[in-house]
Structures are given as C-alpha cells and as structure tokens.
mmCIF file of C-alpha atoms in Angstrom:
data_model
loop_
_atom_site.group_PDB
_atom_site.id
_atom_site.type_symbol
_atom_site.label_atom_id
_atom_site.label_comp_id
_atom_site.label_asym_id
_atom_site.label_seq_id
_atom_site.Cartn_x
_atom_site.Cartn_y
_atom_site.Cartn_z
ATOM 1 C CA UNK G 1 37.064 -22.942 153.149
ATOM 2 C CA UNK G 2 40.340 -23.903 154.828
ATOM 3 C CA UNK G 3 39.160 -23.408 158.408
ATOM 4 C CA UNK G 4 37.898 -26.676 159.902
ATOM 5 C CA UNK G 5 34.386 -26.480 161.337
ATOM 6 C CA UNK G 6 34.043 -28.696 164.442
ATOM 7 C CA UNK G 7 31.436 -31.461 164.115
ATOM 8 C CA UNK G 8 30.335 -34.489 166.104
ATOM 9 C CA UNK G 9 32.558 -35.398 169.036
ATOM 10 C CA UNK G 10 34.902 -32.452 168.352
ATOM 11 C CA UNK G 11 32.030 -29.969 168.584
ATOM 12 C CA UNK G 12 30.766 -31.756 171.694
ATOM 13 C CA UNK G 13 34.187 -31.522 173.350
ATOM 14 C CA UNK G 14 34.488 -27.764 172.764
ATOM 15 C CA UNK G 15 30.992 -27.105 174.103
ATOM 16 C CA UNK G 16 31.587 -29.179 177.235
ATOM 17 C CA UNK G 17 34.951 -27.469 177.732
ATOM 18 C CA UNK G 18 33.160 -24.105 177.852
ATOM 19 C CA UNK G 19 35.534 -22.193 175.586
ATOM 20 C CA UNK G 20 34.417 -19.633 173.011
ATOM 21 C CA UNK G 21 35.693 -18.648 169.588
ATOM 22 C CA UNK G 22 36.292 -15.167 168.241
ATOM 23 C CA UNK G 23 35.715 -15.567 164.508
ATOM 24 C CA UNK G 24 36.198 -13.354 161.485
ATOM 25 C CA UNK G 25 34.046 -14.059 158.440
ATOM 26 C CA UNK G 26 34.060 -12.293 155.094
ATOM 27 C CA UNK G 27 33.099 -12.586 151.461
ATOM 28 C CA UNK G 28 35.839 -13.660 148.996
ATOM 29 C CA UNK G 29 37.109 -10.131 148.285
ATOM 30 C CA UNK G 30 37.862 -9.664 151.997
ATOM 31 C CA UNK G 31 35.559 -6.728 152.741
ATOM 32 C CA UNK G 32 33.158 -6.171 154.458
ATOM 33 C CA UNK G 33 33.683 -8.625 157.306
ATOM 34 C CA UNK G 34 31.970 -9.933 160.411
ATOM 35 C CA UNK G 35 33.676 -10.280 163.786
ATOM 36 C CA UNK G 36 31.705 -12.261 166.327
ATOM 37 C CA UNK G 37 31.700 -14.779 169.161
ATOM 38 C CA UNK G 38 30.522 -18.384 169.031
ATOM 39 C CA UNK G 39 30.615 -21.558 171.080
ATOM 40 C CA UNK G 40 29.355 -23.563 168.099
ATOM 41 C CA UNK G 41 31.072 -22.519 164.880
ATOM 42 C CA UNK G 42 28.981 -24.907 162.788
ATOM 43 C CA UNK G 43 25.684 -23.272 163.725
ATOM 44 C CA UNK G 44 27.232 -19.817 163.449
ATOM 45 C CA UNK G 45 28.548 -20.571 159.975
ATOM 46 C CA UNK G 46 25.114 -21.784 158.844
ATOM 47 C CA UNK G 47 23.547 -18.573 160.173
ATOM 48 C CA UNK G 48 26.063 -16.385 158.359
ATOM 49 C CA UNK G 49 25.487 -18.275 155.110
ATOM 50 C CA UNK G 50 21.733 -17.776 155.447
ATOM 51 C CA UNK G 51 22.236 -13.995 155.397
ATOM 52 C CA UNK G 52 25.312 -13.715 153.187
ATOM 53 C CA UNK G 53 25.633 -16.857 151.014
ATOM 54 C CA UNK G 54 29.193 -16.257 149.809
ATOM 55 C CA UNK G 55 30.716 -15.619 153.229
ATOM 56 C CA UNK G 56 33.381 -17.820 154.798
ATOM 57 C CA UNK G 57 34.882 -18.010 158.287
ATOM 58 C CA UNK G 58 38.523 -17.392 157.524
ATOM 59 C CA UNK G 59 39.957 -16.991 161.007
ATOM 60 C CA UNK G 60 39.121 -18.012 164.569
ATOM 61 C CA UNK G 61 40.757 -17.777 167.976
ATOM 62 C CA UNK G 62 39.669 -19.599 171.126
ATOM 63 C CA UNK G 63 39.595 -18.076 174.603
ATOM 64 C CA UNK G 64 38.607 -19.416 178.004
ATOM 65 C CA UNK G 65 34.960 -18.305 178.047
ATOM 66 C CA UNK G 66 32.274 -16.364 176.220
ATOM 67 C CA UNK G 67 32.450 -13.264 178.436
ATOM 68 C CA UNK G 68 36.136 -12.801 177.660
ATOM 69 C CA UNK G 69 35.556 -13.278 173.944
ATOM 70 C CA UNK G 70 32.698 -10.773 173.847
ATOM 71 C CA UNK G 71 34.722 -8.172 175.749
ATOM 72 C CA UNK G 72 37.599 -8.446 173.249
ATOM 73 C CA UNK G 73 35.263 -8.173 170.246
ATOM 74 C CA UNK G 74 33.448 -5.178 171.708
ATOM 75 C CA UNK G 75 36.729 -3.333 172.307
ATOM 76 C CA UNK G 76 38.257 -4.269 168.939
ATOM 77 C CA UNK G 77 35.242 -3.231 166.858
ATOM 78 C CA UNK G 78 33.866 -0.283 168.826
ATOM 79 C CA UNK G 79 35.135 2.470 166.520
ATOM 80 C CA UNK G 80 35.235 0.561 163.227
ATOM 81 C CA UNK G 81 32.837 1.719 160.472
ATOM 82 C CA UNK G 82 29.919 -0.461 159.438
ATOM 83 C CA UNK G 83 27.986 -0.974 156.236
ATOM 84 C CA UNK G 84 24.163 -0.697 155.994
ATOM 85 C CA UNK G 85 23.813 -4.411 156.886
ATOM 86 C CA UNK G 86 25.806 -4.112 160.100
ATOM 87 C CA UNK G 87 29.016 -5.705 158.826
ATOM 88 C CA UNK G 88 32.367 -4.060 159.446
ATOM 89 C CA UNK G 89 33.406 -1.904 156.501
ATOM 90 C CA UNK G 90 37.055 -2.933 156.793
ATOM 91 C CA UNK G 91 39.136 -5.772 155.430
ATOM 92 C CA UNK G 92 39.273 -9.031 157.405
ATOM 93 C CA UNK G 93 43.039 -8.690 157.921
ATOM 94 C CA UNK G 94 42.587 -5.317 159.604
ATOM 95 C CA UNK G 95 39.874 -6.659 161.904
ATOM 96 C CA UNK G 96 42.095 -9.605 162.815
ATOM 97 C CA UNK G 97 44.956 -7.289 163.801
ATOM 98 C CA UNK G 98 42.542 -5.275 165.944
ATOM 99 C CA UNK G 99 41.465 -8.404 167.843
ATOM 100 C CA UNK G 100 45.066 -9.516 168.356
ATOM 101 C CA UNK G 101 46.073 -6.050 169.581
ATOM 102 C CA UNK G 102 43.309 -5.928 172.204
ATOM 103 C CA UNK G 103 44.133 -9.423 173.478
ATOM 104 C CA UNK G 104 47.835 -8.539 173.717
ATOM 105 C CA UNK G 105 47.080 -5.308 175.582
ATOM 106 C CA UNK G 106 44.881 -7.175 178.047
ATOM 107 C CA UNK G 107 47.388 -10.051 178.295
ATOM 108 C CA UNK G 108 44.801 -12.625 177.192
ATOM 109 C CA UNK G 109 46.028 -15.696 175.324
ATOM 110 C CA UNK G 110 44.397 -16.346 171.969
ATOM 111 C CA UNK G 111 44.627 -19.983 170.890
ATOM 112 C CA UNK G 112 44.765 -20.355 167.132
ATOM 113 C CA UNK G 113 41.917 -22.444 165.729
ATOM 114 C CA UNK G 114 44.205 -25.049 164.121
ATOM 115 C CA UNK G 115 46.108 -25.544 167.379
ATOM 116 C CA UNK G 116 42.851 -25.839 169.325
ATOM 117 C CA UNK G 117 41.462 -28.425 166.901
ATOM 118 C CA UNK G 118 44.667 -30.462 167.129
ATOM 119 C CA UNK G 119 44.245 -30.690 170.910
ATOM 120 C CA UNK G 120 40.565 -31.517 170.558
ATOM 121 C CA UNK G 121 41.268 -34.328 168.078
ATOM 122 C CA UNK G 122 43.820 -35.855 170.461
ATOM 123 C CA UNK G 123 41.468 -35.704 173.463
ATOM 124 C CA UNK G 124 38.475 -37.096 171.558
ATOM 125 C CA UNK G 125 40.587 -39.905 170.113
ATOM 126 C CA UNK G 126 41.866 -40.806 173.595
ATOM 127 C CA UNK G 127 38.317 -40.963 175.001
ATOM 128 C CA UNK G 128 37.035 -43.061 172.088
ATOM 129 C CA UNK G 129 39.966 -45.487 172.269
ATOM 130 C CA UNK G 130 39.368 -45.939 175.997
ATOM 131 C CA UNK G 131 35.687 -46.737 175.415
ATOM 132 C CA UNK G 132 36.458 -49.132 172.548
ATOM 133 C CA UNK G 133 39.041 -50.998 174.629
ATOM 134 C CA UNK G 134 36.675 -51.302 177.591
ATOM 135 C CA UNK G 135 33.940 -52.647 175.346
ATOM 136 C CA UNK G 136 36.280 -55.202 173.780
ATOM 137 C CA UNK G 137 37.560 -56.486 177.135
ATOM 138 C CA UNK G 138 34.171 -56.692 178.824
ATOM 139 C CA UNK G 139 34.809 -53.797 181.191
ATOM 140 C CA UNK G 140 31.774 -52.047 179.727
ATOM 141 C CA UNK G 141 29.383 -54.834 180.733
ATOM 142 C CA UNK G 142 27.723 -52.585 183.338
ATOM 143 C CA UNK G 143 26.921 -50.040 180.635
ATOM 144 C CA UNK G 144 25.508 -52.613 178.203
ATOM 145 C CA UNK G 145 23.341 -54.149 180.941
ATOM 146 C CA UNK G 146 22.087 -50.713 181.966
ATOM 147 C CA UNK G 147 21.247 -49.884 178.359
ATOM 148 C CA UNK G 148 19.207 -53.064 177.904
ATOM 149 C CA UNK G 149 17.303 -52.490 181.149
ATOM 150 C CA UNK G 150 16.594 -48.839 180.304
ATOM 151 C CA UNK G 151 15.447 -49.714 176.775
ATOM 152 C CA UNK G 152 12.951 -52.324 178.018
ATOM 153 C CA UNK G 153 11.350 -49.860 180.433
ATOM 154 C CA UNK G 154 11.474 -46.989 177.939
ATOM 155 C CA UNK G 155 9.666 -48.979 175.241
ATOM 156 C CA UNK G 156 6.683 -49.355 177.575
ATOM 157 C CA UNK G 157 6.062 -45.607 177.366
ATOM 158 C CA UNK G 158 7.142 -45.098 173.761
ATOM 159 C CA UNK G 159 10.678 -43.808 174.407
ATOM 160 C CA UNK G 160 13.574 -44.960 172.235
ATOM 161 C CA UNK G 161 17.334 -44.588 172.244
ATOM 162 C CA UNK G 162 19.667 -46.384 169.869
ATOM 163 C CA UNK G 163 22.817 -48.055 171.136
ATOM 164 C CA UNK G 164 24.864 -45.576 169.091
ATOM 165 C CA UNK G 165 23.142 -42.672 170.853
ATOM 166 C CA UNK G 166 23.767 -44.287 174.236
ATOM 167 C CA UNK G 167 27.466 -44.654 173.395
ATOM 168 C CA UNK G 168 27.563 -40.996 172.348
ATOM 169 C CA UNK G 169 26.074 -40.038 175.718
ATOM 170 C CA UNK G 170 28.690 -42.184 177.453
ATOM 171 C CA UNK G 171 31.434 -40.483 175.465
ATOM 172 C CA UNK G 172 30.095 -37.067 176.446
ATOM 173 C CA UNK G 173 30.006 -38.043 180.137
ATOM 174 C CA UNK G 174 33.569 -39.403 180.007
ATOM 175 C CA UNK G 175 34.731 -36.279 178.144
ATOM 176 C CA UNK G 176 33.167 -34.016 180.761
ATOM 177 C CA UNK G 177 34.940 -35.922 183.512
ATOM 178 C CA UNK G 178 38.217 -35.655 181.625
ATOM 179 C CA UNK G 179 37.788 -31.894 181.317
ATOM 180 C CA UNK G 180 36.660 -31.239 184.885
ATOM 181 C CA UNK G 181 38.754 -33.799 186.791
ATOM 182 C CA UNK G 182 41.550 -34.517 184.296
ATOM 183 C CA UNK G 183 40.915 -38.256 184.557
ATOM 184 C CA UNK G 184 39.333 -40.879 182.324
ATOM 185 C CA UNK G 185 37.445 -43.682 184.002
ATOM 186 C CA UNK G 186 34.459 -45.802 183.079
ATOM 187 C CA UNK G 187 32.499 -46.346 186.266
ATOM 188 C CA UNK G 188 28.811 -47.018 186.852
ATOM 189 C CA UNK G 189 28.463 -43.669 188.614
ATOM 190 C CA UNK G 190 28.322 -42.139 185.118
ATOM 191 C CA UNK G 191 24.878 -43.663 184.549
ATOM 192 C CA UNK G 192 22.709 -40.738 185.785
ATOM 193 C CA UNK G 193 24.193 -38.536 183.090
ATOM 194 C CA UNK G 194 23.659 -41.100 180.339
ATOM 195 C CA UNK G 195 20.153 -42.513 180.665
ATOM 196 C CA UNK G 196 17.272 -40.078 181.294
ATOM 197 C CA UNK G 197 15.064 -40.924 184.232
ATOM 198 C CA UNK G 198 11.790 -42.479 183.125
ATOM 199 C CA UNK G 199 8.408 -41.449 184.574
ATOM 200 C CA UNK G 200 7.767 -44.615 186.595
ATOM 201 C CA UNK G 201 4.206 -43.725 187.573
ATOM 202 C CA UNK G 202 3.225 -43.127 183.975
ATOM 203 C CA UNK G 203 4.848 -46.382 182.934
ATOM 204 C CA UNK G 204 2.953 -48.296 185.634
ATOM 205 C CA UNK G 205 -0.352 -46.699 184.628
ATOM 206 C CA UNK G 206 0.338 -47.611 181.038
ATOM 207 C CA UNK G 207 0.911 -51.238 181.972
ATOM 208 C CA UNK G 208 -2.186 -51.284 184.194
ATOM 209 C CA UNK G 209 -4.306 -49.969 181.322
ATOM 210 C CA UNK G 210 -3.084 -52.784 179.125
ATOM 211 C CA UNK G 211 -4.163 -55.323 181.774
ATOM 212 C CA UNK G 212 -7.745 -54.042 181.964
ATOM 213 C CA UNK G 213 -10.215 -56.312 180.085
ATOM 214 C CA UNK G 214 -11.742 -54.826 176.974
ATOM 215 C CA UNK G 215 -15.547 -55.390 176.870
ATOM 216 C CA UNK G 216 -16.982 -57.176 173.835
ATOM 217 C CA UNK G 217 -19.274 -55.395 171.388
ATOM 218 C CA UNK G 218 -22.252 -57.440 172.700
ATOM 219 C CA UNK G 219 -21.477 -56.386 176.273
ATOM 220 C CA UNK G 220 -21.189 -52.744 175.215
ATOM 221 C CA UNK G 221 -24.533 -53.008 173.378
ATOM 222 C CA UNK G 222 -26.285 -54.455 176.423
ATOM 223 C CA UNK G 223 -24.776 -51.752 178.617
ATOM 224 C CA UNK G 224 -25.971 -48.993 176.291
ATOM 225 C CA UNK G 225 -29.438 -50.590 176.140
ATOM 226 C CA UNK G 226 -29.730 -50.761 179.924
ATOM 227 C CA UNK G 227 -28.541 -47.188 180.199
ATOM 228 C CA UNK G 228 -31.117 -45.973 177.712
ATOM 229 C CA UNK G 229 -33.832 -47.928 179.519
ATOM 230 C CA UNK G 230 -32.931 -46.486 182.888
ATOM 231 C CA UNK G 231 -32.581 -42.914 181.686
ATOM 232 C CA UNK G 232 -35.690 -42.760 179.428
ATOM 233 C CA UNK G 233 -38.062 -40.144 180.922
ATOM 234 C CA UNK G 234 -41.497 -41.296 181.978
ATOM 235 C CA UNK G 235 -44.417 -39.814 180.046
ATOM 236 C CA UNK G 236 -46.463 -37.224 181.821
ATOM 237 C CA UNK G 237 -49.965 -38.278 182.762
ATOM 238 C CA UNK G 238 -52.753 -36.924 180.564
ATOM 239 C CA UNK G 239 -55.755 -35.289 182.016
ATOM 240 C CA UNK G 240 -57.790 -38.395 181.290
ATOM 241 C CA UNK G 241 -55.311 -40.534 183.307
ATOM 242 C CA UNK G 242 -54.276 -42.723 180.349
ATOM 243 C CA UNK G 243 -50.593 -41.940 180.704
ATOM 244 C CA UNK G 244 -50.122 -41.747 176.904
ATOM 245 C CA UNK G 245 -48.037 -38.996 175.335
ATOM 246 C CA UNK G 246 -50.067 -36.316 173.818
ATOM 247 C CA UNK G 247 -49.369 -34.272 170.701
ATOM 248 C CA UNK G 248 -48.273 -30.756 171.314
ATOM 249 C CA UNK G 249 -50.186 -28.123 169.480
#
C-alpha cells in the first residue's frame, strides 16, 4: 500500500490537531469501495482488514474537523449504489471524484494525505529536536526531577511509568501547545498534563499499613485461645445441680 498510515508521534499530532480524514478503501480490482471518515487511519485500516482482508486505503484527504468530513461523505455517497455488505458498488476513482466535487461546490479545502503527512513530519521533528536539545543542555532538569519524584511516590501504590513514556507525554503536551498557541516552550507549567495525580490518601494508608507491627504466630495462637475461652458457652445446669452436660435423647 502506497498510502502512509500515521503511527507514533505522527498519529498523536493529527489526533491532537483535531483534523479528520476522508478515506477511500477498496480491494485490488478497484470495486466495490468504502468511503468513510477517520481521525485515526491506523485503527480504521485494521478494522477494514478485519472485515475485508484484501482491502487497502488508496486515497485520503484531510479536513478541519470530523463534522465537516462526515457532511462531505454523506453528500457524496447518498445516491451511490451499495453491495449486500454495505460497500459502494462503484469504482474507487468515481467515489474520489464525487468527494472532490462536493468539497469544491461547498468551497471546502481538501488537503491531500501526502501533503498533510509532510507537514506533520516537519512539526513532529521540530518538537523532538527541541526536547532533545533541552535535555542535552540541562534545560530539562525540572522535568527529570519531576519524573523521579513522581516515580518514587507512584511505586508506593504500585503505579509505574517508564522514562520513555514520560518523554512521550512531554512531547504530546508540547505538541498541543504548538498547535493551540503556535509556540514551543518547555516550562514547568506543562507538568499537570504529563504526570497523573496520585491518590495521596491511598498512598498514605498504604505506608501506614506497612508500619503496623505484624503479630507473631505465638501471639496469634494465644489470642485465639483467649477468644475461645471467653466465648465458650457455659453448660446448662442439670436438674440434679451437678452442672455437667447431659446427653440429648
């Protein structure tokens, strides 16, 4: 398949950006085809393959949001015939021209998938280079210190996060700021979006439980013995006043 499926940081960038893809998938002979909307082409492609193993996504356009993409697809496919499995009973090229015609009529810009991926690669590379440079020069010391502190507290309640995962979270936070504010900076105010808040009360209870002394087996035996002695019912008095238990008949 020639179309590049976004993965890793590229996929993350597109999802944070909020754009949506109009895709056209088909089997090798070009008919029938599927026209749909996705914000995650990788997951969509896996789903298509589960139902139709030989299908490929051959074309994709990106628009500003999912609502716009769905409106275009609905208009472009409304009158097209379908096969018994719900796919469009037309060739992929025809479906593509229908999508392009609707977008042109509505004056909506369709960004070609290759052009979109080129922009994504450039943005992701810029973010990663900025993080790498900050780490090399010591400007990321606040992040490394925060990671160590979070990890120590998290281990007390069985939570884990690798350094690689923490860096990925940092990259996502920086990417989101780039998209929303058109700036790249590495400040400590990014921390709330990187490290999940830990349940402090639970952590304290966990530590307190560890501090409680564990009774020895001899102590537990004596305790059970005293309990049994205290809770043993007294025998009912016999008619002769002896106090001995009688045999029920």
